[in-house]
CSV table of C-alpha atoms in Angstrom, one decimal:
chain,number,residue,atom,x,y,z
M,1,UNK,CA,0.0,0.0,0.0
M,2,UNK,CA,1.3,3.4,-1.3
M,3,UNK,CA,2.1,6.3,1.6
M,4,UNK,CA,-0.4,8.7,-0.8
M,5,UNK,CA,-3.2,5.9,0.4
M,6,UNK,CA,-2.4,6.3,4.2
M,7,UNK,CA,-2.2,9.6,4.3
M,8,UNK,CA,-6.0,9.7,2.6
M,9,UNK,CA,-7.1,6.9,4.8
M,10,UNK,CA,-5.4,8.8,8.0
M,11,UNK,CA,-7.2,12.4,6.9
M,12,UNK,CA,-10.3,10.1,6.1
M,13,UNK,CA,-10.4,9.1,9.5
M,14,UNK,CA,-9.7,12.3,11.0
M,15,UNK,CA,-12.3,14.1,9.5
M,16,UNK,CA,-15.2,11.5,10.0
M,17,UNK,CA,-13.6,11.5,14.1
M,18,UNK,CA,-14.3,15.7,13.7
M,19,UNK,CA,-18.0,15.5,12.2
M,20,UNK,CA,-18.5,13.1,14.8
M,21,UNK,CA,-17.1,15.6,17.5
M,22,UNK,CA,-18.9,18.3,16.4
M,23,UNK,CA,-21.9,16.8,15.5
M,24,UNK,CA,-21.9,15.9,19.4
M,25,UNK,CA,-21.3,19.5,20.5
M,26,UNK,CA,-23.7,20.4,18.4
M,27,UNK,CA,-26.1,18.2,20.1
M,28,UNK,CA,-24.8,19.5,23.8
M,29,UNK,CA,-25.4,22.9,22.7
M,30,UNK,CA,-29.2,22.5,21.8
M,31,UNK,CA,-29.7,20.3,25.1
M,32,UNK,CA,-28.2,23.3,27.3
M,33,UNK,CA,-30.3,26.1,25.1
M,34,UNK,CA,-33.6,24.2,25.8
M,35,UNK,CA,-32.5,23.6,29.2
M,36,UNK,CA,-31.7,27.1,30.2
M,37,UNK,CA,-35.1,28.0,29.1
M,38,UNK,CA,-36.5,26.1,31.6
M,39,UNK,CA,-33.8,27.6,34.3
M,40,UNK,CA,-34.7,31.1,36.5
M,41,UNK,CA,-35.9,32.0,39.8
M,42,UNK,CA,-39.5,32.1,38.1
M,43,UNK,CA,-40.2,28.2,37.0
M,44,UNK,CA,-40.7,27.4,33.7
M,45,UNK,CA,-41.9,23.7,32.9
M,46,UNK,CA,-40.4,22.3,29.4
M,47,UNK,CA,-44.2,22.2,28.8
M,48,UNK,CA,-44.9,25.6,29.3
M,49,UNK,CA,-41.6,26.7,27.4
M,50,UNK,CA,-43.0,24.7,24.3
M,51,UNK,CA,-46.7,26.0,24.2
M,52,UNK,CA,-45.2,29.4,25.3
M,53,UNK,CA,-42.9,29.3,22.1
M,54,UNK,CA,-45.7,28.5,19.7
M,55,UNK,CA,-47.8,31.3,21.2
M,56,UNK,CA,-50.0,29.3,23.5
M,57,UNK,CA,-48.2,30.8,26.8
M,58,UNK,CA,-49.3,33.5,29.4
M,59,UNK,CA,-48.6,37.1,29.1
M,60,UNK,CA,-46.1,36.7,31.9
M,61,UNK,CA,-44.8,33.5,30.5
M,62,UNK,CA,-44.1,35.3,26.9
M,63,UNK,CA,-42.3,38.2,28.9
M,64,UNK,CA,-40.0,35.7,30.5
M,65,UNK,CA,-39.1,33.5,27.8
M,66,UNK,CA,-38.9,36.1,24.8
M,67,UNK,CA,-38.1,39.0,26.5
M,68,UNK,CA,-35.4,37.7,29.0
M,69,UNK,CA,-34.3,34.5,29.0
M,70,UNK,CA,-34.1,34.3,24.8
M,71,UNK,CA,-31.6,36.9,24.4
M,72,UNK,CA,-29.9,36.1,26.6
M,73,UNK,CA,-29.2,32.6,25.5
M,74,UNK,CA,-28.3,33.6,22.2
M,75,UNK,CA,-25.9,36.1,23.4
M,76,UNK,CA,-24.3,32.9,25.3
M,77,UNK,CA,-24.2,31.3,21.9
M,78,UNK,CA,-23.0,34.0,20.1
M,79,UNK,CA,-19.9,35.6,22.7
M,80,UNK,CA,-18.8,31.7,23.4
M,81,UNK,CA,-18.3,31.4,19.8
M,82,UNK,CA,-16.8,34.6,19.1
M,83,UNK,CA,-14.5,34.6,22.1
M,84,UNK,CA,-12.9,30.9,21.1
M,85,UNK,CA,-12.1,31.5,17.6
M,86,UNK,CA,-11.0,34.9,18.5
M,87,UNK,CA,-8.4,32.8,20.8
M,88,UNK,CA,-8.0,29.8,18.1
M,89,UNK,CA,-6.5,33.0,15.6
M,90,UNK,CA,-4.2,34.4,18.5
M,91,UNK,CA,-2.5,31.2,19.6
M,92,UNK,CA,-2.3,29.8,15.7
M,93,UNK,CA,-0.6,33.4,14.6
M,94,UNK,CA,1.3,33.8,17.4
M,95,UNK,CA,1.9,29.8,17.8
M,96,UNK,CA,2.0,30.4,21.3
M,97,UNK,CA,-0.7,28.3,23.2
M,98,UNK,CA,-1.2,30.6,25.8
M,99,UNK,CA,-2.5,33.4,23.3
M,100,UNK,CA,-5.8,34.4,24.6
M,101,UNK,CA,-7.8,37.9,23.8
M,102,UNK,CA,-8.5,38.3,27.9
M,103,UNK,CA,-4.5,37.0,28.9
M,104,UNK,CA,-2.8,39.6,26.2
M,105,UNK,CA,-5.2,42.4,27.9
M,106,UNK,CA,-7.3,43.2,24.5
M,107,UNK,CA,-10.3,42.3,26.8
M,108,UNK,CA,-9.4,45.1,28.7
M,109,UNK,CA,-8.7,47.5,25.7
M,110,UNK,CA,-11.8,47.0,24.9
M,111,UNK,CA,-12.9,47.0,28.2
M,112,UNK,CA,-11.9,50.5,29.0
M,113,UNK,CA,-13.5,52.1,26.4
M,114,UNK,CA,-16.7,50.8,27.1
M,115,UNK,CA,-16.4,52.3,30.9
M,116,UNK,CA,-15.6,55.6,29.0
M,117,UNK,CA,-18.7,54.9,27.3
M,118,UNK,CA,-20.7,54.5,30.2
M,119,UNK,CA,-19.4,57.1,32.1
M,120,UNK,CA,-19.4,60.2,29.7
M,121,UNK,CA,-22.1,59.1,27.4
M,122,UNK,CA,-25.0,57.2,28.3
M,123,UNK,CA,-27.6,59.3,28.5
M,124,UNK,CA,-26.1,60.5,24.7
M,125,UNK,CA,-28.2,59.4,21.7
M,126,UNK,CA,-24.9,57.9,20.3
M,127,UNK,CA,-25.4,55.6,22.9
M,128,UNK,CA,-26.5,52.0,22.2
M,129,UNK,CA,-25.9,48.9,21.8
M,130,UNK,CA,-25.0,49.5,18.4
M,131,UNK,CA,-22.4,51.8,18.6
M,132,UNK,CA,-20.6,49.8,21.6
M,133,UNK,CA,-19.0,47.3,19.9
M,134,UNK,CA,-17.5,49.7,17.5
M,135,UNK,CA,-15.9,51.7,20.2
M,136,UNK,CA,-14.8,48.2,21.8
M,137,UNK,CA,-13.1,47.6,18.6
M,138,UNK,CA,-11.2,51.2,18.7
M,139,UNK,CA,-9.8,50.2,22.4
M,140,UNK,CA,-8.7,46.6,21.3
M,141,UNK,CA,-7.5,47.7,18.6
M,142,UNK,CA,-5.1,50.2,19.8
M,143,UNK,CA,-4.2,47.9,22.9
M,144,UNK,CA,-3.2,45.1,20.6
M,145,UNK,CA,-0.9,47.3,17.9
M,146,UNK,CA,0.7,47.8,21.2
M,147,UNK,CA,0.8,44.8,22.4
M,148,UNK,CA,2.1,43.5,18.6
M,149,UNK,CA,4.7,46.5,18.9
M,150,UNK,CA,6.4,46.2,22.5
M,151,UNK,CA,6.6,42.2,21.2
M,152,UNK,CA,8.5,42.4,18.4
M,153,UNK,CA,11.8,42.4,18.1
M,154,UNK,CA,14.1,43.0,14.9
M,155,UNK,CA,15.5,40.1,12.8
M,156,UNK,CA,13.8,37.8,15.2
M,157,UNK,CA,9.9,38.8,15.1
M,158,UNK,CA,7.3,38.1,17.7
M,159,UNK,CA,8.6,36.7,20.6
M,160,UNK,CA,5.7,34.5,22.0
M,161,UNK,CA,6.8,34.6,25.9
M,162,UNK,CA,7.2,38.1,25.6
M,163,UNK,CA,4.4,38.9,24.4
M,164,UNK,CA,2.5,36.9,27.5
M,165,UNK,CA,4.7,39.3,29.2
M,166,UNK,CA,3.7,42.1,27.9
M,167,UNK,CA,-0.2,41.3,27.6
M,168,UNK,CA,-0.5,40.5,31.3
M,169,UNK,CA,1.5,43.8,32.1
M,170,UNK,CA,-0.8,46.3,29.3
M,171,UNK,CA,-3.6,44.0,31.3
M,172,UNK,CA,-2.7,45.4,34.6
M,173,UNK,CA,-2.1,48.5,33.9
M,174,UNK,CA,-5.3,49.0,32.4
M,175,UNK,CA,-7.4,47.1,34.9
M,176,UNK,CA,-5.9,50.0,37.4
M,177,UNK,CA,-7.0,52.6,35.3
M,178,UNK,CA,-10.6,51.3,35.0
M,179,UNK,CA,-11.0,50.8,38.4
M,180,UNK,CA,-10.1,54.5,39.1
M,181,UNK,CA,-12.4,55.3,36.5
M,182,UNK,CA,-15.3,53.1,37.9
M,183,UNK,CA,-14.6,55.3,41.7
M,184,UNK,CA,-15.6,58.3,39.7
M,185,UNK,CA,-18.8,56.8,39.0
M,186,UNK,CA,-22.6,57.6,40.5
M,187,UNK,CA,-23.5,54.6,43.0
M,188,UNK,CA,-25.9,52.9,39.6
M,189,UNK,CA,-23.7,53.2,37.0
M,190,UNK,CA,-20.6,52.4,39.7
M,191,UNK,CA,-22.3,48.6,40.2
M,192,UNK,CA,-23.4,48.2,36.9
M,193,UNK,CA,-19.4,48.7,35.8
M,194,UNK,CA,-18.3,46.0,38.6
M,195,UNK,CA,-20.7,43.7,37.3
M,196,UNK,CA,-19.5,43.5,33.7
M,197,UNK,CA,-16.0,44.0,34.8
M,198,UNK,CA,-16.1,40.3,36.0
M,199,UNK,CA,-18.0,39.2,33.0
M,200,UNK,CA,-22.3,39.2,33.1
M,201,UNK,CA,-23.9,38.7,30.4
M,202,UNK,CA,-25.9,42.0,31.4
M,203,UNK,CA,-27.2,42.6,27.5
M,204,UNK,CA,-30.8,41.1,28.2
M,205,UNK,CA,-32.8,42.1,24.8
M,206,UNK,CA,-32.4,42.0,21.6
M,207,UNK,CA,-31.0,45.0,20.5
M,208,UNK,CA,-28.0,43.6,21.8
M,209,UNK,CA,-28.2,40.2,20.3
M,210,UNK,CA,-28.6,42.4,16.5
M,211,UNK,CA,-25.7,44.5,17.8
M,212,UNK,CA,-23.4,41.6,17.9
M,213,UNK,CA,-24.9,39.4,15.5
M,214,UNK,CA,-23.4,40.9,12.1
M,215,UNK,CA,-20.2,41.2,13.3
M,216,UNK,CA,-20.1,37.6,14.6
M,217,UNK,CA,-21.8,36.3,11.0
M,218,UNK,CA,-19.0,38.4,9.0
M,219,UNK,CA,-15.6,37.6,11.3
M,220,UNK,CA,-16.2,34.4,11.9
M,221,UNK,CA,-16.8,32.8,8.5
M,222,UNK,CA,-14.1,35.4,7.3
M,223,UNK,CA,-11.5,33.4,9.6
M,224,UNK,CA,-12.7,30.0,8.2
M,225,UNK,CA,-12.0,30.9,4.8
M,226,UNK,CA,-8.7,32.1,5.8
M,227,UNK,CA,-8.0,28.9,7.9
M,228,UNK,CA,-5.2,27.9,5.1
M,229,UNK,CA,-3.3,30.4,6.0
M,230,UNK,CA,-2.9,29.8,9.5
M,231,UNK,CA,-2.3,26.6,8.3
M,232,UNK,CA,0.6,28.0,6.5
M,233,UNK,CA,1.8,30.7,8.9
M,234,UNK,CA,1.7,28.2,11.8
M,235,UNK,CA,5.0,26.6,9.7
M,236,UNK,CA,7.1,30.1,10.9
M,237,UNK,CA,8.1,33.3,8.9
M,238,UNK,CA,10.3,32.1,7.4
M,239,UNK,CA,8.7,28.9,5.5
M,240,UNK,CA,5.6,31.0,5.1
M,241,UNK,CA,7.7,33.6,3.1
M,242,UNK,CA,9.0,30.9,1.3
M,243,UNK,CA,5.4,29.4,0.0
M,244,UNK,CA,4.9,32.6,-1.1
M,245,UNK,CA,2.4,33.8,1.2
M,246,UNK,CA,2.4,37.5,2.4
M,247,UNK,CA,2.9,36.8,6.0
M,248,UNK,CA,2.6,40.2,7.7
M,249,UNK,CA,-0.3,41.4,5.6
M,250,UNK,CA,-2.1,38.5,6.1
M,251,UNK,CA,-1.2,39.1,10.3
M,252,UNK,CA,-2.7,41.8,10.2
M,253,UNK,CA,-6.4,41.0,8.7
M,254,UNK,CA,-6.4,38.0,11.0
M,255,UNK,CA,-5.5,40.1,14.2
M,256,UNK,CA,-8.2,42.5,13.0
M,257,UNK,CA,-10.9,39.9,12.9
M,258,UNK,CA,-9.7,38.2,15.8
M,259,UNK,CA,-10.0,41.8,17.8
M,260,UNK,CA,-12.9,42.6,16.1
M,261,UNK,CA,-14.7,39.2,17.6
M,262,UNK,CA,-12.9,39.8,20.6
M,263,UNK,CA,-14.2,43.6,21.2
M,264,UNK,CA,-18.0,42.4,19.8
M,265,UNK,CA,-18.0,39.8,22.5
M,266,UNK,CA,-16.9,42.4,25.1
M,267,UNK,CA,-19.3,44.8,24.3
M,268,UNK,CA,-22.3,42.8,25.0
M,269,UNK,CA,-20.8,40.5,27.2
M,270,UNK,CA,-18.5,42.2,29.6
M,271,UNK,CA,-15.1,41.1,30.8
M,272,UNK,CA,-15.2,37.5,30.2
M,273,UNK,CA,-11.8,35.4,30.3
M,274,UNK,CA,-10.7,32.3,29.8
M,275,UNK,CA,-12.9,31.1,26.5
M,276,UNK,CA,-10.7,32.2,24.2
M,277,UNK,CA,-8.3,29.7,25.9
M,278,UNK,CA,-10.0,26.7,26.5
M,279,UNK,CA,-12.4,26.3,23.5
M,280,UNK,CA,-9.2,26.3,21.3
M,281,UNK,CA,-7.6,24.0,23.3
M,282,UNK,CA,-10.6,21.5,24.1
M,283,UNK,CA,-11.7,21.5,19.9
M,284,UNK,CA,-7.3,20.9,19.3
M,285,UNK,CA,-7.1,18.0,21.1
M,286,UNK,CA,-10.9,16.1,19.7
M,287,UNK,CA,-10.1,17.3,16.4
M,288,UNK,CA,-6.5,18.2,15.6
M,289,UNK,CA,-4.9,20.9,14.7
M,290,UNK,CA,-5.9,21.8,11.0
M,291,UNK,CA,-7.4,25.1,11.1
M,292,UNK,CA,-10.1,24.2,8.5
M,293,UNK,CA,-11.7,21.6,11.5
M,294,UNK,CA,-10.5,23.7,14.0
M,295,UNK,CA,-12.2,27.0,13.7
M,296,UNK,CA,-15.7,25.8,13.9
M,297,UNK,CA,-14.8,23.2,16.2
M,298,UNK,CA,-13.5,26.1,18.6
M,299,UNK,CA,-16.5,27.9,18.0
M,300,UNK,CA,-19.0,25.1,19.0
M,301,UNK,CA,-16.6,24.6,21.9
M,302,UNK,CA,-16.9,28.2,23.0
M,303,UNK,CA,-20.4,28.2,22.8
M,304,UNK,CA,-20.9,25.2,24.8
M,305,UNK,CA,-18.6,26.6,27.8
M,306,UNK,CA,-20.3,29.9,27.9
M,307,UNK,CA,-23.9,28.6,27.6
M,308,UNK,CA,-23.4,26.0,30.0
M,309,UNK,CA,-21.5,28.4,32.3
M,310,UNK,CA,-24.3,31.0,32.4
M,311,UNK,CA,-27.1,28.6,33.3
M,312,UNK,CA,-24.7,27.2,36.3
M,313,UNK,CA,-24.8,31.2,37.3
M,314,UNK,CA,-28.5,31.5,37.3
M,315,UNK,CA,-29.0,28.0,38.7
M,316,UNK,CA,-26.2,27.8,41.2
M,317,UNK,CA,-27.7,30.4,43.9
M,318,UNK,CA,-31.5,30.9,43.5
M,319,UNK,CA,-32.6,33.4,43.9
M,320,UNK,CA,-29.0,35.1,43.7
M,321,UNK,CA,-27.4,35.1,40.3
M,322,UNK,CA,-23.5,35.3,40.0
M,323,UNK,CA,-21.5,36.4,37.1
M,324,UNK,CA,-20.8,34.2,34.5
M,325,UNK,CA,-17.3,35.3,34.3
M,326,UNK,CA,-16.9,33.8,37.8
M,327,UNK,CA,-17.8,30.2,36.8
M,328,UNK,CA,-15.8,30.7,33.4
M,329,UNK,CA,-13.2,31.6,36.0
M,330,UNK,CA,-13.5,28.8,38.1
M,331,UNK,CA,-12.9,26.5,35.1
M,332,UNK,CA,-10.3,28.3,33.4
M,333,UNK,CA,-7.9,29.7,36.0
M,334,UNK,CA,-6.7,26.2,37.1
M,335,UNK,CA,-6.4,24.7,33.4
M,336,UNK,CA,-4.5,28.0,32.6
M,337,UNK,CA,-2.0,27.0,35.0
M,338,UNK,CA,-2.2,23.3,33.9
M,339,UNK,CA,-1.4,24.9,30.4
M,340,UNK,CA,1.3,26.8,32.2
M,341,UNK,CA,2.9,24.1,33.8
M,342,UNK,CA,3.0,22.5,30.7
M,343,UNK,CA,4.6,24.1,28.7
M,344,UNK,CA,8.5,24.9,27.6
């Protein structure tokens, strides 16, 4: 038997093994969205979620399902997603597998705009939900060309411990200065600030879900059709070069989505670590690490984590509701340091 036959027969497998995989996820996320329909302080049988859903519930029922719990469901979907393939771009472009939108401190770019945001104009018609991730994206933006700059180093480009480095102090730095910001604050706006700082999904309607949903249907499929060239840029610089692919150029659109999907996710979802870490990492080892299986994989991963995170926050305490950043937390701050540990 020919090595060109069990190469196909070895890819044949591997992608039947990822189907499978995310087939499964897909199943997990659709058993976690109906059951956080029927999770709240108020009690929602699956039977009353079904005949409220085909417009055969009470006024009250309707109020809970569509106006509350709904959105904010999709919003899990949609920030789990964005945040993990926002994470799968960082660590495949920098191949560093520590890369993570909330470690580098592009979270927090984004972050502090947004407090800016609340605290000079929210009672200003410019804004909304729609204009938020925009202005998330001019503060991620600006913190990762920083980042990108204070990390490289001539004749020997990014320098992926460095840049950890540098991430976690531009992090620090501007978690201080947000936190000064937030003491200038009236006592409302003050505990609405703390709250997303630790990462609630806070955005319960739909003008958030439509605020975040183009830029999550545009970015992410954009970073699947570029998932050859990660494939290619994960083989260094210098190889890249030598395919003939135009390495920084294409850097710098995949940083831009992956900041882009970071800031959306931010925006709507508030300070939220961890997912951009461990989806990548969970879908690389199930499915491998082509990027072409990967990216979706990362972003059914995400998905799962933050969907199944949030309903642990509203289910955990009744009637108190944590954060969802807290249980995201929970999870991720331990395998971060496994990851840590880990590595060379």
């Amino acid at each position: 038997m020919s090595t060109v036959t069990l190469i196909s027969k070895s890819e044949q497998r591997r992608t039947r093994r990822a189907i499978i995989v995310m087939t499964i996820m897909g199943v997990l996320i659709i058993t976690a969205f109906v059951i956080s329909m029927n999770t709240g302080f108020i009690k929602l049988t699956p039977l009353d979620v079904f005949k409220t859903l085909f417009g055969y519930g009470t006024a009250k029922q309707e109020l809970i399902l569509f106006d509350f719990r709904l959105p904010r469901i999709v919003i899990s979907v949609l920030i789990g997603a964005g945040f993990a393939v926002s994470g799968c771009v960082m660590q495949g472009l920098f191949r560093n597998p520590l890369a993570d939108p909330g470690l580098l401190g592009i979270n927090a770019g984004a972050g502090l705009m947004v407090i800016l945001y609340i605290s000079f104009f929210r009672d200003n018609q410019m804004a909304s939900p729609f204009f938020m991730p925009m202005l998330a994206f001019g503060g991620a933006a600006l913190t990762a060309l920083l980042i990108y700059t204070l990390s490289y180093k001539r004749y020997h480009g990014l320098l992926p411990t460095r840049m950890i480095l540098v991430g976690v102090a531009v992090q620090a730095g501007i978690s201080a200065l947000m936190i000064v910001l937030s003491l200038a604050l009236d006592p409302n706006d003050y505990q609405l600030v703390q709250v997303w700082l630790v990462g609630n999904i806070y955005g319960t309607n739909w003008k958030f879900v439509l605020a975040a949903l183009p830029w999550i249907l545009l970015l992410i499929p954009y970073v699947m059709y570029k998932s050859r060239t990660m494939n290619v840029l994960n083989l260094g610089e210098q190889m890249a070069t030598g395919l003939g692919s135009p390495v920084e150029k294409d850097r710098m659109k995949l940083l831009a989505a992956a900041v882009g999907l970071a800031a959306t996710c931010v925006a709507v979802g508030g300070g939220i670590s961890f997912v951009g870490l461990i989806g990548p990492h969970l879908a690389r080892r199930l499915v491998g690490p082509t990027h072409q299986i990967l990216v979706p994989a990362s972003a059914l991963a995400g998905a799962l984590l933050v969907i199944v995170s949030d309903t642990l926050a509203r289910w955990a305490f009744q009637p108190s509701e944590i954060p969802t950043g807290i249980v995201i937390a929970v999870i991720g701050a331990p395998y971060f340091l496994y990851l840590l540990s880990r590595s060379k």
